[in-house]
Coordinates of C-alpha atoms and ligand atoms in Angstrom, one line a residue:
M11 CA 23.2 -3.4 75.2
R12 CA 19.5 -4.6 74.8
R13 CA 16.8 -2.4 74.8
S14 CA 13.8 -4.5 74.8
M15 CA 14.4 -7.6 76.5
E16 CA 13.0 -11.0 76.5
L17 CA 11.3 -12.8 79.2
K18 CA 13.1 -16.1 80.2
E19 CA 12.2 -18.9 82.8
A20 CA 14.1 -21.7 83.6
H21 CA 12.7 -24.3 86.0
H22 CA 14.9 -25.4 89.3
Q23 CA 14.0 -27.4 92.2
A24 CA 11.9 -25.8 94.8
P25 CA 13.7 -26.0 98.1
D26 CA 11.4 -27.5 100.8
A27 CA 11.7 -24.2 102.6
L28 CA 9.1 -22.8 100.6
L29 CA 6.7 -24.6 103.0
T30 CA 7.6 -22.2 105.7
P31 CA 6.0 -18.7 105.7
A32 CA 8.8 -16.3 104.3
K33 CA 7.3 -12.6 104.7
K34 CA 10.3 -10.1 104.8
V35 CA 11.9 -8.1 102.2
F36 CA 15.3 -6.3 102.4
I37 CA 16.0 -4.0 99.7
K38 CA 19.5 -2.6 99.4
T39 CA 19.3 0.9 97.1
Y40 CA 22.0 2.1 94.8
G41 CA 22.3 5.0 92.5
C42 CA 20.2 7.8 92.1
Q43 CA 16.9 9.1 94.0
M44 CA 14.9 7.7 91.4
N45 CA 15.9 4.2 92.7
V46 CA 15.2 5.5 96.2
Y47 CA 11.7 6.3 95.2
D48 CA 11.5 2.9 93.4
S49 CA 12.6 0.9 96.1
Q50 CA 9.7 2.6 98.3
R51 CA 7.4 1.7 95.6
M52 CA 8.5 -2.0 95.4
N53 CA 8.1 -2.0 99.4
D54 CA 4.5 -0.9 99.0
A55 CA 3.8 -3.4 96.1
L56 CA 5.4 -6.3 98.3
S57 CA 3.4 -4.8 101.3
A58 CA 0.2 -5.1 99.7
D59 CA 1.0 -8.7 99.1
G60 CA 2.1 -9.5 102.9
Y61 CA 5.7 -8.7 103.1
T62 CA 7.0 -6.5 105.7
S63 CA 10.2 -4.5 105.2
T64 CA 13.3 -5.0 107.2
D65 CA 16.3 -3.2 107.7
V66 CA 18.2 -6.2 108.9
I67 CA 19.3 -8.5 106.1
E68 CA 19.6 -11.5 108.2
D69 CA 16.0 -11.3 109.0
A70 CA 15.0 -11.1 105.4
D71 CA 13.5 -14.1 103.0
L72 CA 13.7 -12.0 99.9
V73 CA 16.7 -9.7 99.4
L74 CA 16.5 -7.4 96.6
L75 CA 19.5 -5.2 95.1
N76 CA 18.1 -2.2 93.5
T77 CA 21.1 -1.3 91.3
C78 CA 23.0 1.4 89.1
H79 CA 24.6 1.3 85.8
I80 CA 25.7 4.8 85.3
R81 CA 29.4 4.0 86.0
E82 CA 31.7 0.8 85.9
K83 CA 32.5 1.0 89.7
A84 CA 28.5 1.2 90.4
A85 CA 27.6 -1.8 88.6
E86 CA 30.6 -3.9 89.7
K87 CA 29.5 -3.2 93.4
V88 CA 26.5 -5.3 92.6
Y89 CA 28.6 -8.3 91.6
S90 CA 30.5 -8.2 94.8
E91 CA 27.6 -7.9 97.0
L92 CA 25.8 -10.9 95.1
G93 CA 29.1 -12.8 95.9
R94 CA 28.4 -12.1 99.6
L95 CA 24.6 -12.8 99.5
R96 CA 25.4 -16.2 97.6
D97 CA 27.4 -17.4 100.6
M98 CA 24.4 -16.2 102.9
K99 CA 22.0 -18.2 100.9
A100 CA 24.3 -21.3 100.9
E101 CA 24.5 -21.0 104.6
R102 CA 20.7 -20.4 105.0
A103 CA 20.1 -23.6 102.7
G104 CA 22.2 -25.6 105.3
A105 CA 19.9 -24.5 108.1
G106 CA 16.9 -25.4 105.9
R107 CA 15.9 -21.9 105.5
E108 CA 15.2 -20.1 102.1
M109 CA 16.5 -16.9 100.8
V110 CA 15.2 -15.4 97.5
I111 CA 17.8 -13.2 95.9
G112 CA 16.7 -10.5 93.2
V113 CA 18.0 -7.7 91.2
T114 CA 16.1 -4.8 90.2
G115 CA 17.0 -1.2 88.5
C116 CA 19.4 -0.3 85.9
V117 CA 21.8 -3.3 86.1
A118 CA 18.8 -5.4 85.9
Q119 CA 17.5 -3.6 82.6
A120 CA 21.1 -3.7 80.9
E121 CA 22.4 -7.0 81.8
G122 CA 18.9 -9.0 81.9
G123 CA 19.6 -12.8 81.7
E124 CA 23.4 -12.4 81.9
I125 CA 23.0 -11.7 85.7
L126 CA 21.9 -15.2 86.0
R127 CA 24.7 -16.8 84.0
R128 CA 27.4 -14.6 86.2
S129 CA 25.8 -15.3 89.6
P130 CA 23.6 -18.5 89.6
A131 CA 22.5 -17.7 93.1
V132 CA 20.2 -15.0 91.7
D133 CA 16.3 -16.0 91.3
L134 CA 14.9 -13.0 89.6
V135 CA 15.7 -10.0 87.7
V136 CA 13.1 -7.2 87.2
G137 CA 13.8 -4.1 85.2
P138 CA 12.5 -0.6 86.2
Q139 CA 9.5 -0.7 84.0
T140 CA 8.0 -3.6 85.6
Y141 CA 7.9 -3.1 89.2
H142 CA 4.2 -3.5 89.4
R143 CA 4.7 -7.1 88.5
L144 CA 7.2 -8.0 91.4
P145 CA 4.7 -9.6 93.7
D146 CA 3.7 -11.7 90.9
V147 CA 7.4 -12.4 89.9
V148 CA 7.9 -13.3 93.4
R149 CA 5.4 -16.0 93.5
R150 CA 6.7 -17.6 90.4
V151 CA 10.1 -17.6 92.1
R152 CA 8.7 -19.2 95.1
G153 CA 6.9 -21.9 92.9
G154 CA 10.2 -22.9 91.7
Q155 CA 11.3 -20.8 88.5
K156 CA 14.0 -18.4 87.8
V157 CA 12.3 -15.1 86.2
V158 CA 13.9 -12.6 84.0
E159 CA 11.4 -9.8 83.6
T160 CA 13.0 -6.9 81.7
E161 CA 10.5 -6.4 78.7
Y162 CA 8.9 -2.7 78.6
A163 CA 5.5 -3.2 79.8
L164 CA 2.8 -1.9 77.7
E165 CA 0.4 -1.0 80.8
D166 CA 1.6 2.1 82.7
K167 CA 3.2 0.8 86.1
F168 CA 2.0 3.8 87.8
D169 CA -1.7 2.7 87.5
H170 CA -0.8 -0.7 88.7
L171 CA 1.5 0.0 91.5
P172 CA -0.4 0.4 95.1
Q173 CA -0.1 3.6 96.8
P174 CA 1.7 3.4 100.2
R175 CA -0.2 2.9 103.2
R176 CA -0.7 6.3 105.2
Q177 CA 1.5 4.8 108.2
D178 CA 4.2 3.8 105.7
V179 CA 4.4 7.4 104.7
I180 CA 4.4 8.8 107.9
K181 CA 7.1 6.4 108.9
R182 CA 9.5 7.7 105.9
G183 CA 9.3 11.3 107.5
V184 CA 8.3 14.7 106.3
T185 CA 10.2 14.8 103.1
A186 CA 9.2 12.5 100.2
F187 CA 10.1 11.9 96.5
L188 CA 7.6 12.0 94.0
T189 CA 8.6 10.6 90.5
V190 CA 6.9 12.5 87.6
Q191 CA 8.8 11.5 84.8
E192 CA 11.0 8.7 83.9
G193 CA 13.6 8.0 80.9
C194 CA 15.5 10.0 78.6
D195 CA 15.6 10.8 74.9
K196 CA 18.6 12.9 74.9
F197 CA 21.3 10.1 74.4
C198 CA 24.3 12.0 75.8
T199 CA 27.3 9.9 74.2
F200 CA 28.5 8.9 77.6
C201 CA 25.2 7.9 79.3
V202 CA 23.5 4.6 79.9
V203 CA 20.3 6.2 81.2
P204 CA 18.3 6.1 77.8
Y205 CA 19.0 2.4 77.3
T206 CA 18.2 1.3 81.1
R207 CA 15.2 3.7 81.5
G208 CA 13.9 3.8 78.2
S209 CA 12.4 6.9 76.4
E210 CA 10.7 9.9 78.2
V211 CA 7.5 9.2 79.7
S212 CA 5.4 11.8 81.9
R213 CA 3.2 10.9 84.5
S214 CA -0.6 12.7 84.1
V215 CA -1.4 15.6 86.2
A216 CA -4.1 14.0 88.0
Q217 CA -1.6 11.1 89.1
I218 CA 1.0 13.5 90.4
V219 CA -1.5 15.6 92.1
A220 CA -3.3 12.9 93.8
E221 CA -0.1 11.3 94.9
A222 CA 1.1 14.7 96.3
E223 CA -2.3 15.4 98.1
R224 CA -1.9 11.8 99.7
L225 CA 1.7 12.6 100.9
A226 CA 0.7 16.1 102.2
D227 CA -2.3 14.4 104.2
A228 CA 0.3 12.1 105.9
G229 CA 2.3 15.1 107.1
V230 CA 5.0 15.2 104.3
R231 CA 6.0 19.0 104.1
E232 CA 8.6 18.8 101.4
V233 CA 8.3 16.9 98.2
T234 CA 11.1 16.6 95.6
L235 CA 9.8 15.7 92.1
L236 CA 11.9 13.5 90.2
G237 CA 12.9 12.7 86.7
Q238 CA 15.8 11.8 84.7
N239 CA 15.0 14.7 82.7
V240 CA 12.5 16.1 85.2
N241 CA 11.9 19.6 83.3
A242 CA 11.1 17.8 80.2
W243 CA 8.1 16.7 81.9
H244 CA 4.8 17.6 80.2
G245 CA 1.2 16.6 80.6
E246 CA -2.3 17.4 80.0
G247 CA -3.9 19.8 82.4
P248 CA -7.5 19.5 83.5
D249 CA -8.2 22.3 81.0
G250 CA -7.1 20.1 78.2
S251 CA -4.0 22.4 77.6
E252 CA -0.6 21.0 77.7
W253 CA 1.3 21.8 80.7
G254 CA 5.0 22.0 81.3
L255 CA 7.1 21.5 84.8
G256 CA 6.6 25.3 85.6
R257 CA 2.8 25.0 85.5
L258 CA 2.7 21.8 87.4
L259 CA 4.8 23.5 90.1
Y260 CA 2.0 26.3 90.5
R261 CA -0.4 23.6 90.7
L262 CA 1.4 21.7 93.4
A263 CA 2.3 25.0 95.3
D264 CA -1.7 25.1 96.2
I265 CA -2.0 21.9 98.1
P266 CA -2.6 22.7 101.6
G267 CA 0.3 21.4 104.1
L268 CA 3.2 21.5 101.2
S269 CA 5.4 24.1 102.1
R270 CA 8.4 23.1 100.1
L271 CA 8.9 21.9 96.4
R272 CA 12.1 20.7 94.7
Y273 CA 12.7 19.0 91.4
T274 CA 15.6 17.1 90.0
T275 CA 17.3 16.6 87.7
S276 CA 17.1 19.1 85.1
H277 CA 18.6 19.5 81.5
P278 CA 19.8 23.1 80.5
R279 CA 17.9 22.7 77.2
D280 CA 14.3 22.0 79.0
M281 CA 14.6 25.3 81.3
D282 CA 11.6 27.2 79.7
D283 CA 10.3 30.7 80.6
E284 CA 7.5 29.1 82.8
L285 CA 9.9 27.0 85.0
I286 CA 12.0 30.2 85.5
A287 CA 9.2 32.2 86.2
A288 CA 8.0 29.6 88.8
H289 CA 11.4 30.3 90.7
R290 CA 10.5 33.8 90.7
D291 CA 6.9 33.6 91.8
L292 CA 6.6 30.7 94.1
R293 CA 7.9 31.0 97.7
T294 CA 7.3 27.3 98.1
L295 CA 9.7 26.5 95.3
M296 CA 13.0 26.2 97.2
P297 CA 15.9 28.6 95.8
Y298 CA 18.0 25.5 94.6
L299 CA 18.8 24.1 91.0
H300 CA 20.7 21.3 90.1
L301 CA 21.4 21.9 86.4
P302 CA 24.5 19.6 85.2
V303 CA 26.6 21.0 82.4
Q304 CA 29.2 18.2 82.6
A305 CA 31.7 20.2 80.8
G306 CA 32.9 23.8 79.8
S307 CA 34.5 23.2 76.5
N308 CA 32.2 23.5 73.4
R309 CA 34.2 21.0 71.6
I310 CA 33.5 18.3 74.3
L311 CA 30.1 19.3 74.8
K312 CA 29.3 18.8 71.1
A313 CA 31.1 15.3 71.3
M314 CA 28.9 14.6 74.5
N315 CA 25.8 15.4 72.2
R316 CA 24.7 17.9 75.2
K317 CA 23.3 20.2 72.3
H318 CA 24.1 23.4 74.0
T319 CA 27.5 25.7 74.4
A320 CA 29.0 26.7 77.5
A321 CA 27.7 30.3 76.6
D322 CA 24.2 29.0 76.3
Y323 CA 24.3 27.7 80.0
L324 CA 26.0 30.8 81.2
K325 CA 23.2 33.0 79.9
L326 CA 20.6 30.3 81.2
I327 CA 22.1 31.0 84.8
D328 CA 21.9 34.9 84.3
R329 CA 18.4 34.4 83.5
V330 CA 17.8 32.1 86.6
R331 CA 19.6 34.3 88.8
A332 CA 17.7 37.4 87.6
A333 CA 14.4 35.6 88.4
R334 CA 15.5 34.5 92.0
D335 CA 18.7 36.1 93.1
D336 CA 19.1 33.8 96.2
I337 CA 19.2 30.7 94.1
A338 CA 22.0 28.3 94.7
L339 CA 23.5 26.4 91.6
S340 CA 24.5 22.7 91.6
G341 CA 26.0 20.6 88.8
D342 CA 27.3 17.6 87.4
F343 CA 30.8 17.2 85.8
I344 CA 32.8 14.6 83.9
V345 CA 36.3 15.0 83.4
G346 CA 38.6 13.1 81.0
F347 CA 35.8 12.4 78.2
P348 CA 37.4 10.9 75.1
G349 CA 39.5 13.7 73.2
E350 CA 39.5 16.0 76.4
T351 CA 42.7 18.1 76.3
D352 CA 44.4 20.0 79.1
A353 CA 42.8 23.2 77.3
D354 CA 39.4 21.4 77.3
F355 CA 39.6 21.1 81.0
E356 CA 40.6 24.5 81.6
D357 CA 37.5 25.6 79.9
T358 CA 35.8 23.4 82.6
M359 CA 37.5 25.2 85.4
T360 CA 36.8 28.4 84.0
L361 CA 33.0 27.8 83.6
V362 CA 33.0 26.6 87.3
R363 CA 34.9 29.8 88.5
E364 CA 32.1 32.0 86.5
V365 CA 29.0 30.1 88.0
R366 CA 30.3 29.7 91.5
Y367 CA 28.2 26.5 92.7
A368 CA 26.9 25.9 96.1
S369 CA 27.8 22.1 95.5
A370 CA 28.5 19.8 92.8
F371 CA 29.1 15.9 91.8
S372 CA 32.0 15.5 89.7
F373 CA 33.1 11.9 88.2
K374 CA 36.0 10.3 86.1
Y375 CA 34.4 9.5 82.6
S376 CA 33.7 5.9 82.8
P377 CA 33.1 4.1 79.3
R378 CA 29.9 2.3 79.3
P379 CA 29.0 -0.8 76.9
G380 CA 26.9 0.1 74.3
T381 CA 27.4 3.8 74.3
P382 CA 28.8 6.0 71.6
G383 CA 31.7 7.2 73.9
A384 CA 33.0 3.9 74.7
D385 CA 34.0 3.3 70.9
M386 CA 35.3 6.9 70.7
K387 CA 39.1 7.1 70.0
N388 CA 41.7 9.2 72.2
H389 CA 40.5 7.9 75.8
V390 CA 42.2 9.9 78.3
E391 CA 44.7 8.1 80.7
E392 CA 43.5 7.2 84.2
A393 CA 46.5 9.4 85.7
V394 CA 45.2 12.4 83.5
K395 CA 41.6 12.1 84.8
N396 CA 42.7 11.6 88.3
E397 CA 44.5 14.7 88.4
R398 CA 41.7 16.4 86.6
L399 CA 39.5 15.2 89.1
Q400 CA 41.6 16.4 92.0
R401 CA 41.8 19.8 90.6
L402 CA 38.1 20.2 89.9
Q403 CA 37.0 18.8 93.3
A404 CA 39.3 21.1 95.1
L405 CA 37.9 24.2 93.1
L406 CA 34.2 22.8 93.6
T407 CA 34.9 22.1 97.7
Q408 CA 36.3 25.7 98.0
Q409 CA 32.8 27.1 96.2
Q410 CA 30.9 24.9 98.5
Q411 CA 32.6 26.0 101.6
D412 CA 32.2 29.8 100.5
F413 CA 28.7 29.2 100.1
V414 CA 28.0 28.0 103.5
D415 CA 30.4 30.4 105.2
S416 CA 28.1 33.2 103.4
L417 CA 25.4 32.1 105.6
I418 CA 26.8 32.6 108.9
G419 CA 25.1 35.0 110.9
K420 CA 22.0 34.9 108.7
T421 CA 18.5 34.0 109.5
I422 CA 17.3 31.3 107.2
E423 CA 14.3 28.9 107.0
T424 CA 14.8 25.5 108.4
L425 CA 12.5 22.4 107.8
V426 CA 13.2 20.1 110.8
E427 CA 13.2 16.6 109.6
K428 CA 14.6 14.1 112.1
P429 CA 16.5 13.5 115.4
G430 CA 20.0 14.8 115.1
R431 CA 23.0 12.3 115.3
E432 CA 23.9 13.3 118.5
A433 CA 21.5 13.3 121.7
G434 CA 20.0 16.8 122.3
Q435 CA 20.0 17.6 118.6
V436 CA 17.6 17.5 115.9
M437 CA 18.3 17.9 112.1
G438 CA 16.8 20.2 109.6
R439 CA 17.3 21.2 106.0
S440 CA 18.2 24.8 104.6
P441 CA 16.6 26.0 101.6
W442 CA 20.0 25.2 100.0
L443 CA 20.0 21.7 101.3
Q444 CA 22.5 22.0 104.0
T445 CA 22.0 20.0 106.9
V446 CA 21.2 22.6 109.7
I447 CA 21.8 21.2 113.3
L448 CA 19.6 22.7 116.0
D449 CA 19.0 22.0 119.8
V450 CA 16.5 19.8 120.3
N451 CA 13.9 21.9 122.2
A452 CA 14.2 24.3 119.3
A453 CA 11.4 22.9 117.3
R454 CA 9.7 19.7 116.5
I455 CA 9.9 17.6 113.6
G456 CA 7.7 19.0 110.6
D457 CA 8.2 22.4 111.7
I458 CA 9.4 25.1 109.5
V459 CA 11.0 27.8 111.7
D460 CA 13.7 30.7 111.0
V461 CA 17.2 30.2 112.5
K462 CA 20.2 32.1 112.8
V463 CA 23.4 30.2 111.6
T464 CA 25.9 30.4 114.3
K465 CA 28.8 28.3 112.6
T466 CA 29.3 26.1 109.9
G467 CA 30.7 22.5 109.1
Y468 CA 31.2 20.5 106.0
N469 CA 28.2 21.3 104.1
S470 CA 26.2 21.6 107.4
L471 CA 24.9 24.7 109.4
Y472 CA 24.8 25.1 113.2
A473 CA 22.1 27.3 114.3
E474 CA 19.8 28.8 116.9
R475 CA 16.2 29.4 117.1
I476 CA 15.1 32.9 116.9
Ligands
LIG44 N1 19.9 13.0 83.8 C1 20.8 13.8 84.3 C2 22.0 12.8 85.0 C3 22.0 11.4 85.0 S1 23.3 10.7 85.6 C4 21.3 14.7 83.4 O1 21.1 14.5 82.4 O2 21.9 15.7 84.1 C5 24.1 11.5 86.9 C6 25.5 12.0 86.3 O3 26.4 10.8 86.3 C7 25.5 12.9 85.1 O4 25.0 14.1 85.2 C8 27.0 12.6 84.8 O5 27.7 13.8 85.2 C9 27.6 11.4 85.4 N2 27.6 10.3 84.4 C10 26.7 9.8 83.6 N3 27.3 8.9 83.0 C11 28.7 8.7 83.2 C12 29.9 8.1 82.8 N4 29.9 7.4 81.5 N5 31.0 8.2 83.3 C13 31.1 9.3 84.2 N6 30.4 9.9 84.6 C14 28.7 9.7 84.2
LIG45 FE1 22.2 10.9 80.6 FE2 22.1 13.0 79.4 FE3 19.8 11.8 79.5 FE4 20.9 13.1 81.5 S1 20.2 14.0 79.6 S2 20.0 11.0 81.7 S3 23.0 12.6 81.0 S4 21.5 10.8 78.4
LIG46 FE1 21.7 5.0 88.2 FE2 19.9 4.2 86.8 FE3 19.6 6.5 88.4 S1 21.9 4.0 86.1 S2 21.9 6.9 88.2 S3 20.0 4.2 89.1 S4 18.8 5.9 86.4

């Protein structure tokens, strides 16, 4: 996989339809929350350049796929979608209408110009480090070029990306993502992120605080700080000293109107004392921690280059729970990493039983080109991976159900987020991320209210205002 990529341009015939004003963008987002945040920032950048965003692909003059490369299936989805878009583009061309197709995100960074070779209907490929250049790239495409922009920019994209307009923040609702950290230096042997997102970079305290204040000013009640390694975030505070994520959370908790803080995704090696203390001290910091461990066998953890043991992880969980006893744990797991034996897998099951997760994500190992894991011997058979995944997911689903069931009859705090799926309902979020379904008259969107849980669904809670 290429880490720093060249800029390539090839001239092609500009279609006549360029003369008609084309000003609607449709962005389809794959992958993690960081891509959700990035898609919003791309919308903001393009809106400053005169585009409006649309949810209807048929109306769009510019279609961007913001992609994910984490597993093979994720990357392949993009190519099947590009097949559909190619047909749509051909149909449009027949009707004399232009349609620009772009690929952004982690597949763009990993595959660069290869995407144009495989899918010639694509006009532009832009990697995550250069989204601030997107309006310029689109202009060049409309001038008749194909553009691949996957170099790591020297300038900080966050200094150049326009902030969303207040009305756009309001439209996005009462919860928001805020990327504070990007990239990863950990190089787990299964993972593409260090290659697609580059090395760890932290945004400055001033930038983060200013963005959080703007969000709060537009009515946002809950902010989730994002980073591929969010707890590796560090920055210089106003006093000149080095701050870690814990300190940053104390600062953000002071912002009027911001009532809930979350952060994701953390690495066990970066959970320091101050961050754990923040969980003890800050009521604003939600009692929820997504702390992936991936596997329970020390042999496999070593082969994955996780740099911690199962016992280290369990000790850490004990410290976190000692600081905040109502904290809910969530994790990510990979089954069938090369060399994983039945006994190794049983270690994962044992660890899960010990932790008791409130929710979790689990995946079959997917070999990724350019990562050390892909070249390892002893790949696990697909049938074995399937069976292990089924067993693990059955256990995790049971734990999730146990967690939600434990809330029946309890009074919990809920942030009301949006209208419910059915008429007469509104939907909120519990401190532990379950959907809470309430009567529409119980509270208004943006309210934080105490409710009593009456019954449970699949990771959801029905509740009454008290
Ligand atoms: N930065 C986060 C995770 C990023 S990727 C962390 O360090 O925890 C999200 C999850 O995808 C990972 O936690 C892992 O469980 C899974 N994943 C990553 N690479 C994978 C691969 N090659 N095959 C299967 N799952 C993978
Ligand atoms: Fe990937 Fe590991 Fe970095 Fe997480 S810590 S992004 S799993 S390399
Ligand atoms: Fe996927 Fe990139 Fe996120 S690979 S998980 S979109 S960082």
